Amino acid sequence: MRLADPRWIVRSLPVAVVVLVLLLIPPVFLSEFDQYNATTAAIFAIALLGLGVVTGRAALICLAQTAFMAVGAFVILWLNVHAPGMPFLIKLVIASLITVPIGVLVSLPALRLRGINLGVVTLAFSTALTVYLSVKGFPGAKQANFIERPDALMSEGSFYLFAAGAFIVVALIVTILGRTNIGSSWSALRESERATAALGRSAPIAKMTAFGVSALCGGVAGAIFAVQLGTAEPSGSLSPLGSLSLFALAIMVGSRFVEGALIGGALFAFMPTILKLLGLPQDIGDIFFGVGAILGLRRGFGAAEDIRDVLHRRRRKTAELGVAEPPVGYEPPSVPAPADGSAAALVVEGLTFSYGQVKALEDVSITVPHGSVVALIGPNGAGKSTFIDCVTGFNRSYSGSVSAAGSPIDGYSAHERAHHGVRRSFQQGRTIPDLSIEEYLRLGLSREQRRVATPDFIDDLLAFFSCPPRDTRVGDIDVGTRRLLEVAGAVAAQPELVLLDEPAAGLGGEESEEIARRIAEIPGRYGPSVLLVEHDMELVTAIAQHVVVLDFGRVIADGTPDVVLSDPKVVSAYLGEEVEV
Amino acid sequence: MFNYAVSGLIYGGAYALVAVCLVVMFRMVRVLNFAQTAIGAIGAYVAIILSEHGWAYLPAALVGAAAGAGVAVICGSLMSAWFADAPTERRSTVAIAIFITLLTLGFRIAGSTPRVAPELFGGSTFRIFGVNVTWAGLAVVLAAIVLAFLVDVFLRGTRLGIRLRAQSERPQTAELLGVPSRWLAVGVWGVTGAITAVGLLVVTPSRGADFLSIGLLILPALAAASLGLFRSTWLAVVGGVGIGIITGMTEYWPEVKQYQDIIPLAVIVIVLMWTQRKEVWDAAR
């Protein structure tokens, strides 16, 4: 779904109206004290939006969100001391923007660390910053040189409206960015880094942008927080403990959604008031966030997902998924012949790769002629998937050479190879359940390719692979169809070659036949040649023009299907029979 | 300076003890237990309050250890009831939520005023190479070493240890083989909870600490355990004692001393980055 898609705007309208009305309640109905709390709610809702990106969408554990807030607060207070004459808004913008490179810096460990290790390192960053700030203090804090609000924002009501406005701006930035390919790559990251790279997206860049956006949100929130208080202190809300409870809160409410962040911000700010009303001590709010997070983790999602799920289910009931309609009278663009008539789609020469002492591939040479389907078969452990990993750049420490369409691609990383005409699918099925079908397909396209991939082209592709209409969520379709969609995703970029790693694994007989028929037609209809790894011999003989057999990392046979499959060496490799060679 | 290094020993011993518990939890129950010190702090506080009421050291410490074990067993039961099959990452995230909950709860009950804890061996010291060493400091380091040794022997050499390792690697398969995974896991929680409570109790007097700062000892403990990537009890001991000694030495330079809490954090970042430097891709293939 593109940004300008009227369906998205219409669908988002009710949420936007509700959010706007909610945001307008405080200045009209609340006391000055509660308006102050409402400002705090807006500020922490902004911080939660950032956590929603990095932890909610990209599933990277970040325990440093209040550290980003502290950076924003530090910069605006520093500017207040050293450049007192600078207009307020400019100070705010500078404070927010300076936090972005800090976020990117914190993301660097994330290029190698994952899961809970990343959580430990981000918590360490947060704590180290607090230690530093405890010693040095925030600028102006010790001299009681506090930052003053501009005249127009002196009253609590007007300052609240300013903070709410900032929330709306940040929410729009995050939402719009979330709908672009940058946002889709965050969702892809959550699923698998390899799948992200296979779609031609750099996983490191996806991580850096996620952290950068998260830090931006933290910076905005921290700067406004400092203005609200007039100063800042390293303990309390901005401490590492604050980071942990904000993290718990983000899980509890599902802060990747705007309404989730808003609920979270309100809970954070009004918890003491609520507890007071209930006659409970006011400092036990974090207990609720901790317990709420545990409950959220148990169910796998937070409050905002609950609300969306109810709406979503109702919508889905009315419309069964069905299959995409082929556009009337549309033919995919004719497949151009290769410039040099002889250039093969893929030439691999002398490929050797070892896992430590074990040679997984030894001197493997395979050619996939332009416009053909070649099958790569062999018993389990023969090195087929390793071969695909080498060709697509996931294993790069091989010797030998790999060329696509006549030019060598050995120097390229996995996502660069995807852009140089080599696409792949994964044995386990690696579509991105979080995205709509169209977002998934477009994520794999470069800017030029997106221009060529018209809506008609995408509809034609989906109809050809019997996939549901393009606004269906990938998570809603069955596993068999997801495998077809993954193949469609690889084909959509119209690469030189698609490598399909057991596309029919785990599928029933009928589905296998269906997928085989489609694969056989890919070169003629859309252009890419196919290298197919498959165990299903019927499927292989039905669609491959050429078969290569690997055993213990070596090519043991190479030729047309009937010749190869009757080769005694091949029979022996599969059945373990002793034969004279 | 040697003096300062030795004075860091008592912290180092406590870090090492908690770090060994973290390794045990990580290896046997698949969780990086952020809540370890929060659980232990509750036990230590029970002991402190009892001794304030005139209890002798040993019975107070025993009841404190039992309290730590009790809290840990509740957390462990929750974990195995709801998150038995969840990946380590999610279980550890649950531990973060438990940490927040227990810390807030403990802070509410215990308040922010630092408590004076009873001193093990009455705070008595002995002299070695002209340096005063507290018996408590030596005891806690020895305890960490003994624990590391016992855990190592237990995991490698005993039937129950192998069962525990099996259930950690594949809880469902272990269950099918007749290993009572759930009870074993909860048992591990209880034992490490008790040990952590005692370790924190010993270290409290010299920290003169309130509940929050005891709970936050999780950071140096994590740093110590990260040295062996949360898998080696021996490296956890080395890490804990090392961090304690280095932190102690910073007392020598006043301008460095104020940043001493950054040391364990730097250790974490450097160790994890170095050991994981070749991990270009995530586990999802």
PDB file of C-alpha atoms in Angstrom, chain B residues 7-267:
ATOM      1  CA  SER B   7      39.615  -3.884  49.730  1.00  0.00           C
ATOM      2  CA  GLY B   8      37.817  -4.536  46.446  1.00  0.00           C
ATOM      3  CA  LEU B   9      37.955  -8.245  47.188  1.00  0.00           C
ATOM      4  CA  ILE B  10      34.739  -8.365  49.173  1.00  0.00           C
ATOM      5  CA  TYR B  11      32.768  -6.766  46.343  1.00  0.00           C
ATOM      6  CA  GLY B  12      34.551  -8.982  43.866  1.00  0.00           C
ATOM      7  CA  GLY B  13      33.584 -12.090  45.807  1.00  0.00           C
ATOM      8  CA  ALA B  14      29.938 -11.069  45.862  1.00  0.00           C
ATOM      9  CA  TYR B  15      29.953 -10.210  42.154  1.00  0.00           C
ATOM     10  CA  ALA B  16      31.542 -13.586  41.461  1.00  0.00           C
ATOM     11  CA  LEU B  17      29.007 -15.439  43.587  1.00  0.00           C
ATOM     12  CA  VAL B  18      26.042 -13.786  41.867  1.00  0.00           C
ATOM     13  CA  ALA B  19      27.732 -14.185  38.471  1.00  0.00           C
ATOM     14  CA  VAL B  20      28.093 -17.941  39.053  1.00  0.00           C
ATOM     15  CA  CYS B  21      24.374 -18.041  39.900  1.00  0.00           C
ATOM     16  CA  LEU B  22      23.636 -16.191  36.645  1.00  0.00           C
ATOM     17  CA  VAL B  23      25.678 -18.744  34.705  1.00  0.00           C
ATOM     18  CA  VAL B  24      23.868 -21.603  36.430  1.00  0.00           C
ATOM     19  CA  MET B  25      20.503 -20.042  35.579  1.00  0.00           C
ATOM     20  CA  PHE B  26      21.518 -19.407  31.991  1.00  0.00           C
ATOM     21  CA  ARG B  27      22.848 -22.900  31.431  1.00  0.00           C
ATOM     22  CA  MET B  28      20.245 -24.860  33.328  1.00  0.00           C
ATOM     23  CA  VAL B  29      17.032 -22.889  32.993  1.00  0.00           C
ATOM     24  CA  ARG B  30      17.660 -20.887  29.823  1.00  0.00           C
ATOM     25  CA  VAL B  31      17.197 -17.435  31.275  1.00  0.00           C
ATOM     26  CA  LEU B  32      19.510 -14.485  31.705  1.00  0.00           C
ATOM     27  CA  ASN B  33      18.082 -13.662  35.077  1.00  0.00           C
ATOM     28  CA  PHE B  34      18.068  -9.888  35.430  1.00  0.00           C
ATOM     29  CA  ALA B  35      15.974 -10.393  38.572  1.00  0.00           C
ATOM     30  CA  GLN B  36      18.709 -12.379  40.357  1.00  0.00           C
ATOM     31  CA  THR B  37      19.879  -9.570  42.658  1.00  0.00           C
ATOM     32  CA  ALA B  38      16.353  -8.249  43.209  1.00  0.00           C
ATOM     33  CA  ILE B  39      15.395 -11.721  44.463  1.00  0.00           C
ATOM     34  CA  GLY B  40      18.563 -11.944  46.546  1.00  0.00           C
ATOM     35  CA  ALA B  41      18.060  -8.443  47.935  1.00  0.00           C
ATOM     36  CA  ILE B  42      14.684  -9.463  49.348  1.00  0.00           C
ATOM     37  CA  GLY B  43      16.305 -12.406  51.146  1.00  0.00           C
ATOM     38  CA  ALA B  44      19.182 -10.251  52.398  1.00  0.00           C
ATOM     39  CA  TYR B  45      16.730  -7.661  53.684  1.00  0.00           C
ATOM     40  CA  VAL B  46      14.737 -10.268  55.573  1.00  0.00           C
ATOM     41  CA  ALA B  47      17.974 -11.285  57.309  1.00  0.00           C
ATOM     42  CA  ILE B  48      18.859  -7.653  58.069  1.00  0.00           C
ATOM     43  CA  ILE B  49      15.440  -6.950  59.568  1.00  0.00           C
ATOM     44  CA  LEU B  50      15.620 -10.123  61.683  1.00  0.00           C
ATOM     45  CA  SER B  51      19.033  -9.164  63.037  1.00  0.00           C
ATOM     46  CA  GLU B  52      17.668  -5.699  63.826  1.00  0.00           C
ATOM     47  CA  HIS B  53      15.192  -7.592  65.993  1.00  0.00           C
ATOM     48  CA  GLY B  54      18.047  -9.194  67.869  1.00  0.00           C
ATOM     49  CA  TRP B  55      18.463 -12.463  65.959  1.00  0.00           C
ATOM     50  CA  ALA B  56      21.924 -13.977  65.830  1.00  0.00           C
ATOM     51  CA  TYR B  57      23.782 -13.914  62.491  1.00  0.00           C
ATOM     52  CA  LEU B  58      23.420 -17.547  61.493  1.00  0.00           C
ATOM     53  CA  PRO B  59      19.670 -18.051  62.052  1.00  0.00           C
ATOM     54  CA  ALA B  60      18.944 -14.658  60.465  1.00  0.00           C
ATOM     55  CA  ALA B  61      21.044 -15.545  57.426  1.00  0.00           C
ATOM     56  CA  LEU B  62      19.360 -18.938  57.120  1.00  0.00           C
ATOM     57  CA  VAL B  63      15.875 -17.462  57.213  1.00  0.00           C
ATOM     58  CA  GLY B  64      17.032 -14.800  54.741  1.00  0.00           C
ATOM     59  CA  ALA B  65      18.333 -17.504  52.409  1.00  0.00           C
ATOM     60  CA  ALA B  66      15.013 -19.328  52.732  1.00  0.00           C
ATOM     61  CA  ALA B  67      13.170 -16.116  51.885  1.00  0.00           C
ATOM     62  CA  GLY B  68      15.372 -15.608  48.809  1.00  0.00           C
ATOM     63  CA  ALA B  69      14.700 -19.210  47.798  1.00  0.00           C
ATOM     64  CA  GLY B  70      10.974 -18.711  48.346  1.00  0.00           C
ATOM     65  CA  VAL B  71      10.758 -15.627  46.136  1.00  0.00           C
ATOM     66  CA  ALA B  72      12.894 -17.355  43.499  1.00  0.00           C
ATOM     67  CA  VAL B  73      10.661 -20.434  43.546  1.00  0.00           C
ATOM     68  CA  ILE B  74       7.600 -18.255  42.949  1.00  0.00           C
ATOM     69  CA  CYS B  75       9.334 -16.570  39.994  1.00  0.00           C
ATOM     70  CA  GLY B  76      10.569 -19.915  38.691  1.00  0.00           C
ATOM     71  CA  SER B  77       7.111 -21.469  38.921  1.00  0.00           C
ATOM     72  CA  LEU B  78       5.671 -18.546  36.986  1.00  0.00           C
ATOM     73  CA  MET B  79       8.367 -18.951  34.358  1.00  0.00           C
ATOM     74  CA  SER B  80       7.799 -22.677  33.910  1.00  0.00           C
ATOM     75  CA  ALA B  81       4.023 -22.361  33.992  1.00  0.00           C
ATOM     76  CA  TRP B  82       3.770 -19.639  31.348  1.00  0.00           C
ATOM     77  CA  PHE B  83       7.046 -19.510  29.457  1.00  0.00           C
ATOM     78  CA  ALA B  84       8.294 -23.105  29.479  1.00  0.00           C
ATOM     79  CA  ASP B  85       8.680 -23.289  25.711  1.00  0.00           C
ATOM     80  CA  ALA B  86       9.447 -19.632  25.083  1.00  0.00           C
ATOM     81  CA  PRO B  87      12.849 -18.794  23.593  1.00  0.00           C
ATOM     82  CA  THR B  88      15.626 -17.605  25.932  1.00  0.00           C
ATOM     83  CA  GLU B  89      15.163 -14.061  24.706  1.00  0.00           C
ATOM     84  CA  ARG B  90      11.550 -13.883  25.809  1.00  0.00           C
ATOM     85  CA  ARG B  91      12.243 -15.624  29.118  1.00  0.00           C
ATOM     86  CA  SER B  92      14.974 -13.096  29.820  1.00  0.00           C
ATOM     87  CA  THR B  93      12.613 -10.251  28.936  1.00  0.00           C
ATOM     88  CA  VAL B  94      10.198 -11.705  31.489  1.00  0.00           C
ATOM     89  CA  ALA B  95      13.099 -11.614  33.977  1.00  0.00           C
ATOM     90  CA  ILE B  96      13.478  -7.876  33.257  1.00  0.00           C
ATOM     91  CA  ALA B  97       9.791  -7.378  34.064  1.00  0.00           C
ATOM     92  CA  ILE B  98      10.185  -9.437  37.266  1.00  0.00           C
ATOM     93  CA  PHE B  99      13.224  -7.304  38.168  1.00  0.00           C
ATOM     94  CA  ILE B 100      11.196  -4.083  37.828  1.00  0.00           C
ATOM     95  CA  THR B 101       8.326  -5.556  39.848  1.00  0.00           C
ATOM     96  CA  LEU B 102      10.461  -6.911  42.704  1.00  0.00           C
ATOM     97  CA  LEU B 103      12.639  -3.819  42.884  1.00  0.00           C
ATOM     98  CA  THR B 104       9.620  -1.529  43.156  1.00  0.00           C
ATOM     99  CA  LEU B 105       7.982  -3.834  45.676  1.00  0.00           C
ATOM    100  CA  GLY B 106      11.142  -4.129  47.752  1.00  0.00           C
ATOM    101  CA  PHE B 107      11.787  -0.392  47.612  1.00  0.00           C
ATOM    102  CA  ARG B 108       8.239   0.266  48.796  1.00  0.00           C
ATOM    103  CA  ILE B 109       8.583  -2.099  51.746  1.00  0.00           C
ATOM    104  CA  ALA B 110      12.205  -1.401  52.668  1.00  0.00           C
ATOM    105  CA  GLY B 111      12.269   2.329  51.966  1.00  0.00           C
ATOM    106  CA  SER B 112      15.222   4.361  50.782  1.00  0.00           C
ATOM    107  CA  THR B 113      17.148   4.680  54.043  1.00  0.00           C
ATOM    108  CA  PRO B 114      20.340   2.616  54.003  1.00  0.00           C
ATOM    109  CA  ARG B 115      20.292  -0.215  56.514  1.00  0.00           C
ATOM    110  CA  VAL B 116      23.151  -1.401  58.629  1.00  0.00           C
ATOM    111  CA  ALA B 117      23.622  -5.099  58.174  1.00  0.00           C
ATOM    112  CA  PRO B 118      25.297  -7.395  60.684  1.00  0.00           C
ATOM    113  CA  GLU B 119      28.863  -8.221  59.765  1.00  0.00           C
ATOM    114  CA  LEU B 120      29.983 -11.739  59.107  1.00  0.00           C
ATOM    115  CA  PHE B 121      32.647 -12.782  61.665  1.00  0.00           C
ATOM    116  CA  GLY B 122      31.953  -9.474  63.421  1.00  0.00           C
ATOM    117  CA  GLY B 123      33.936  -7.642  60.755  1.00  0.00           C
ATOM    118  CA  SER B 124      37.215  -9.123  62.032  1.00  0.00           C
ATOM    119  CA  THR B 125      40.301  -8.932  59.850  1.00  0.00           C
ATOM    120  CA  PHE B 126      43.695 -10.518  59.479  1.00  0.00           C
ATOM    121  CA  ARG B 127      46.943  -9.090  58.102  1.00  0.00           C
ATOM    122  CA  ILE B 128      48.729 -10.452  55.116  1.00  0.00           C
ATOM    123  CA  PHE B 129      51.688  -8.688  53.447  1.00  0.00           C
ATOM    124  CA  GLY B 130      50.893  -5.730  55.684  1.00  0.00           C
ATOM    125  CA  VAL B 131      47.344  -5.419  54.312  1.00  0.00           C
ATOM    126  CA  ASN B 132      44.153  -5.838  56.316  1.00  0.00           C
ATOM    127  CA  VAL B 133      41.804  -8.394  54.812  1.00  0.00           C
ATOM    128  CA  THR B 134      38.355  -9.057  56.235  1.00  0.00           C
ATOM    129  CA  TRP B 135      37.521 -12.671  56.908  1.00  0.00           C
ATOM    130  CA  ALA B 136      34.169 -11.993  55.268  1.00  0.00           C
ATOM    131  CA  GLY B 137      35.871 -10.878  52.052  1.00  0.00           C
ATOM    132  CA  LEU B 138      37.983 -13.994  51.959  1.00  0.00           C
ATOM    133  CA  ALA B 139      34.995 -16.200  52.805  1.00  0.00           C
ATOM    134  CA  VAL B 140      32.844 -14.852  50.002  1.00  0.00           C
ATOM    135  CA  VAL B 141      35.616 -15.263  47.406  1.00  0.00           C
ATOM    136  CA  LEU B 142      36.221 -18.817  48.599  1.00  0.00           C
ATOM    137  CA  ALA B 143      32.478 -19.461  48.502  1.00  0.00           C
ATOM    138  CA  ALA B 144      32.381 -18.298  44.879  1.00  0.00           C
ATOM    139  CA  ILE B 145      35.275 -20.572  43.947  1.00  0.00           C
ATOM    140  CA  VAL B 146      33.755 -23.558  45.753  1.00  0.00           C
ATOM    141  CA  LEU B 147      30.396 -22.904  44.109  1.00  0.00           C
ATOM    142  CA  ALA B 148      32.000 -22.669  40.678  1.00  0.00           C
ATOM    143  CA  PHE B 149      33.801 -25.946  41.322  1.00  0.00           C
ATOM    144  CA  LEU B 150      30.703 -27.725  42.611  1.00  0.00           C
ATOM    145  CA  VAL B 151      28.571 -26.512  39.713  1.00  0.00           C
ATOM    146  CA  ASP B 152      31.206 -27.603  37.230  1.00  0.00           C
ATOM    147  CA  VAL B 153      31.508 -31.081  38.746  1.00  0.00           C
ATOM    148  CA  PHE B 154      27.756 -31.371  39.145  1.00  0.00           C
ATOM    149  CA  LEU B 155      26.965 -30.428  35.549  1.00  0.00           C
ATOM    150  CA  ARG B 156      29.633 -32.622  34.033  1.00  0.00           C
ATOM    151  CA  GLY B 157      29.828 -35.567  36.325  1.00  0.00           C
ATOM    152  CA  THR B 158      26.485 -36.310  37.903  1.00  0.00           C
ATOM    153  CA  ARG B 159      23.389 -37.865  36.465  1.00  0.00           C
ATOM    154  CA  LEU B 160      21.183 -35.074  37.763  1.00  0.00           C
ATOM    155  CA  GLY B 161      23.523 -32.440  36.292  1.00  0.00           C
ATOM    156  CA  ILE B 162      23.366 -34.063  32.882  1.00  0.00           C
ATOM    157  CA  ARG B 163      19.595 -34.228  33.203  1.00  0.00           C
ATOM    158  CA  LEU B 164      19.479 -30.541  33.970  1.00  0.00           C
ATOM    159  CA  ARG B 165      21.635 -29.739  30.969  1.00  0.00           C
ATOM    160  CA  ALA B 166      19.429 -31.907  28.801  1.00  0.00           C
ATOM    161  CA  GLN B 167      16.291 -30.221  29.971  1.00  0.00           C
ATOM    162  CA  SER B 168      17.807 -26.820  29.316  1.00  0.00           C
ATOM    163  CA  GLU B 169      18.766 -27.702  25.763  1.00  0.00           C
ATOM    164  CA  ARG B 170      15.491 -29.443  24.922  1.00  0.00           C
ATOM    165  CA  PRO B 171      12.882 -29.177  27.679  1.00  0.00           C
ATOM    166  CA  GLN B 172      10.229 -31.151  25.822  1.00  0.00           C
ATOM    167  CA  THR B 173      12.533 -33.963  24.773  1.00  0.00           C
ATOM    168  CA  ALA B 174      13.844 -34.206  28.314  1.00  0.00           C
ATOM    169  CA  GLU B 175      10.280 -34.420  29.595  1.00  0.00           C
ATOM    170  CA  LEU B 176       9.636 -37.277  27.153  1.00  0.00           C
ATOM    171  CA  LEU B 177      12.695 -39.067  28.516  1.00  0.00           C
ATOM    172  CA  GLY B 178      11.154 -38.932  31.963  1.00  0.00           C
ATOM    173  CA  VAL B 179      13.140 -35.982  33.325  1.00  0.00           C
ATOM    174  CA  PRO B 180      10.853 -33.949  35.611  1.00  0.00           C
ATOM    175  CA  SER B 181      11.966 -30.705  33.907  1.00  0.00           C
ATOM    176  CA  ARG B 182       9.631 -28.388  35.653  1.00  0.00           C
ATOM    177  CA  TRP B 183      10.558 -29.345  39.184  1.00  0.00           C
ATOM    178  CA  LEU B 184      14.244 -29.403  38.418  1.00  0.00           C
ATOM    179  CA  ALA B 185      14.030 -25.924  36.938  1.00  0.00           C
ATOM    180  CA  VAL B 186      12.122 -24.529  39.900  1.00  0.00           C
ATOM    181  CA  GLY B 187      14.686 -26.189  42.193  1.00  0.00           C
ATOM    182  CA  VAL B 188      17.525 -24.385  40.407  1.00  0.00           C
ATOM    183  CA  TRP B 189      15.707 -21.086  40.859  1.00  0.00           C
ATOM    184  CA  GLY B 190      15.346 -21.777  44.578  1.00  0.00           C
ATOM    185  CA  VAL B 191      18.972 -22.750  45.182  1.00  0.00           C
ATOM    186  CA  THR B 192      20.421 -19.774  43.274  1.00  0.00           C
ATOM    187  CA  GLY B 193      17.935 -17.471  45.037  1.00  0.00           C
ATOM    188  CA  ALA B 194      19.202 -18.656  48.439  1.00  0.00           C
ATOM    189  CA  ILE B 195      22.873 -18.345  47.472  1.00  0.00           C
ATOM    190  CA  THR B 196      22.396 -14.857  46.035  1.00  0.00           C
ATOM    191  CA  ALA B 197      20.600 -13.746  49.209  1.00  0.00           C
ATOM    192  CA  VAL B 198      23.523 -14.853  51.375  1.00  0.00           C
ATOM    193  CA  GLY B 199      26.107 -13.341  49.024  1.00  0.00           C
ATOM    194  CA  LEU B 200      24.348  -9.983  49.041  1.00  0.00           C
ATOM    195  CA  LEU B 201      23.932 -10.136  52.825  1.00  0.00           C
ATOM    196  CA  VAL B 202      27.697 -10.511  53.245  1.00  0.00           C
ATOM    197  CA  VAL B 203      28.463  -7.606  50.913  1.00  0.00           C
ATOM    198  CA  THR B 204      25.831  -5.236  52.340  1.00  0.00           C
ATOM    199  CA  PRO B 205      27.674  -3.854  55.405  1.00  0.00           C
ATOM    200  CA  SER B 206      30.530  -2.452  53.385  1.00  0.00           C
ATOM    201  CA  ARG B 207      28.071  -1.034  50.846  1.00  0.00           C
ATOM    202  CA  GLY B 208      25.972   0.482  53.641  1.00  0.00           C
ATOM    203  CA  ALA B 209      23.200   0.034  51.203  1.00  0.00           C
ATOM    204  CA  ASP B 210      19.542   0.676  50.533  1.00  0.00           C
ATOM    205  CA  PHE B 211      17.393  -1.823  48.685  1.00  0.00           C
ATOM    206  CA  LEU B 212      17.760  -0.187  45.282  1.00  0.00           C
ATOM    207  CA  SER B 213      21.546  -0.125  45.251  1.00  0.00           C
ATOM    208  CA  ILE B 214      21.723  -3.776  46.317  1.00  0.00           C
ATOM    209  CA  GLY B 215      19.291  -4.651  43.554  1.00  0.00           C
ATOM    210  CA  LEU B 216      21.427  -2.780  41.028  1.00  0.00           C
ATOM    211  CA  LEU B 217      24.422  -5.009  41.776  1.00  0.00           C
ATOM    212  CA  ILE B 218      22.995  -7.004  38.890  1.00  0.00           C
ATOM    213  CA  LEU B 219      25.108  -4.886  36.526  1.00  0.00           C
ATOM    214  CA  PRO B 220      28.591  -5.842  37.781  1.00  0.00           C
ATOM    215  CA  ALA B 221      27.354  -9.426  38.146  1.00  0.00           C
ATOM    216  CA  LEU B 222      26.188  -9.423  34.526  1.00  0.00           C
ATOM    217  CA  ALA B 223      29.546  -8.002  33.507  1.00  0.00           C
ATOM    218  CA  ALA B 224      31.360 -10.765  35.378  1.00  0.00           C
ATOM    219  CA  ALA B 225      29.163 -13.477  33.875  1.00  0.00           C
ATOM    220  CA  SER B 226      29.544 -12.018  30.373  1.00  0.00           C
ATOM    221  CA  LEU B 227      33.275 -12.757  30.517  1.00  0.00           C
ATOM    222  CA  GLY B 228      32.462 -16.430  29.984  1.00  0.00           C
ATOM    223  CA  LEU B 229      29.528 -15.568  27.712  1.00  0.00           C
ATOM    224  CA  PHE B 230      27.206 -16.628  30.559  1.00  0.00           C
ATOM    225  CA  ARG B 231      28.395 -20.218  30.136  1.00  0.00           C
ATOM    226  CA  SER B 232      31.619 -20.607  32.143  1.00  0.00           C
ATOM    227  CA  THR B 233      31.452 -20.594  35.936  1.00  0.00           C
ATOM    228  CA  TRP B 234      35.256 -20.218  36.195  1.00  0.00           C
ATOM    229  CA  LEU B 235      35.410 -17.160  33.970  1.00  0.00           C
ATOM    230  CA  ALA B 236      32.485 -15.725  35.948  1.00  0.00           C
ATOM    231  CA  VAL B 237      34.558 -16.022  39.131  1.00  0.00           C
ATOM    232  CA  VAL B 238      37.592 -14.484  37.430  1.00  0.00           C
ATOM    233  CA  GLY B 239      35.393 -11.702  36.051  1.00  0.00           C
ATOM    234  CA  GLY B 240      33.712 -10.986  39.382  1.00  0.00           C
ATOM    235  CA  VAL B 241      36.908 -10.905  41.443  1.00  0.00           C
ATOM    236  CA  GLY B 242      38.698  -8.969  38.694  1.00  0.00           C
ATOM    237  CA  ILE B 243      36.002  -6.299  38.489  1.00  0.00           C
ATOM    238  CA  GLY B 244      35.984  -6.056  42.296  1.00  0.00           C
ATOM    239  CA  ILE B 245      39.756  -5.578  42.461  1.00  0.00           C
ATOM    240  CA  ILE B 246      39.859  -3.041  39.608  1.00  0.00           C
ATOM    241  CA  THR B 247      36.967  -1.119  41.161  1.00  0.00           C
ATOM    242  CA  GLY B 248      38.804  -1.184  44.489  1.00  0.00           C
ATOM    243  CA  MET B 249      41.979   0.134  42.860  1.00  0.00           C
ATOM    244  CA  THR B 250      40.159   3.128  41.404  1.00  0.00           C
ATOM    245  CA  GLU B 251      39.731   4.373  44.993  1.00  0.00           C
ATOM    246  CA  TYR B 252      43.399   5.290  44.717  1.00  0.00           C
ATOM    247  CA  TRP B 253      42.715   7.981  42.126  1.00  0.00           C
ATOM    248  CA  PRO B 254      39.894  10.255  43.315  1.00  0.00           C
ATOM    249  CA  GLU B 255      39.133  11.613  39.837  1.00  0.00           C
ATOM    250  CA  VAL B 256      38.784   8.103  38.401  1.00  0.00           C
ATOM    251  CA  LYS B 257      36.910   6.831  41.420  1.00  0.00           C
ATOM    252  CA  GLN B 258      33.776   8.805  40.648  1.00  0.00           C
ATOM    253  CA  TYR B 259      33.439   6.911  37.348  1.00  0.00           C
ATOM    254  CA  GLN B 260      34.254   3.491  38.859  1.00  0.00           C
ATOM    255  CA  ASP B 261      30.790   2.108  38.146  1.00  0.00           C
ATOM    256  CA  ILE B 262      31.507   2.439  34.427  1.00  0.00           C
ATOM    257  CA  ILE B 263      34.257  -0.228  34.627  1.00  0.00           C
ATOM    258  CA  PRO B 264      31.976  -3.300  34.648  1.00  0.00           C
ATOM    259  CA  LEU B 265      29.939  -1.749  31.845  1.00  0.00           C
ATOM    260  CA  ALA B 266      33.010  -1.309  29.691  1.00  0.00           C
ATOM    261  CA  VAL B 267      33.890  -4.949  30.406  1.00  0.00           C
TER     262      VAL B 267
END
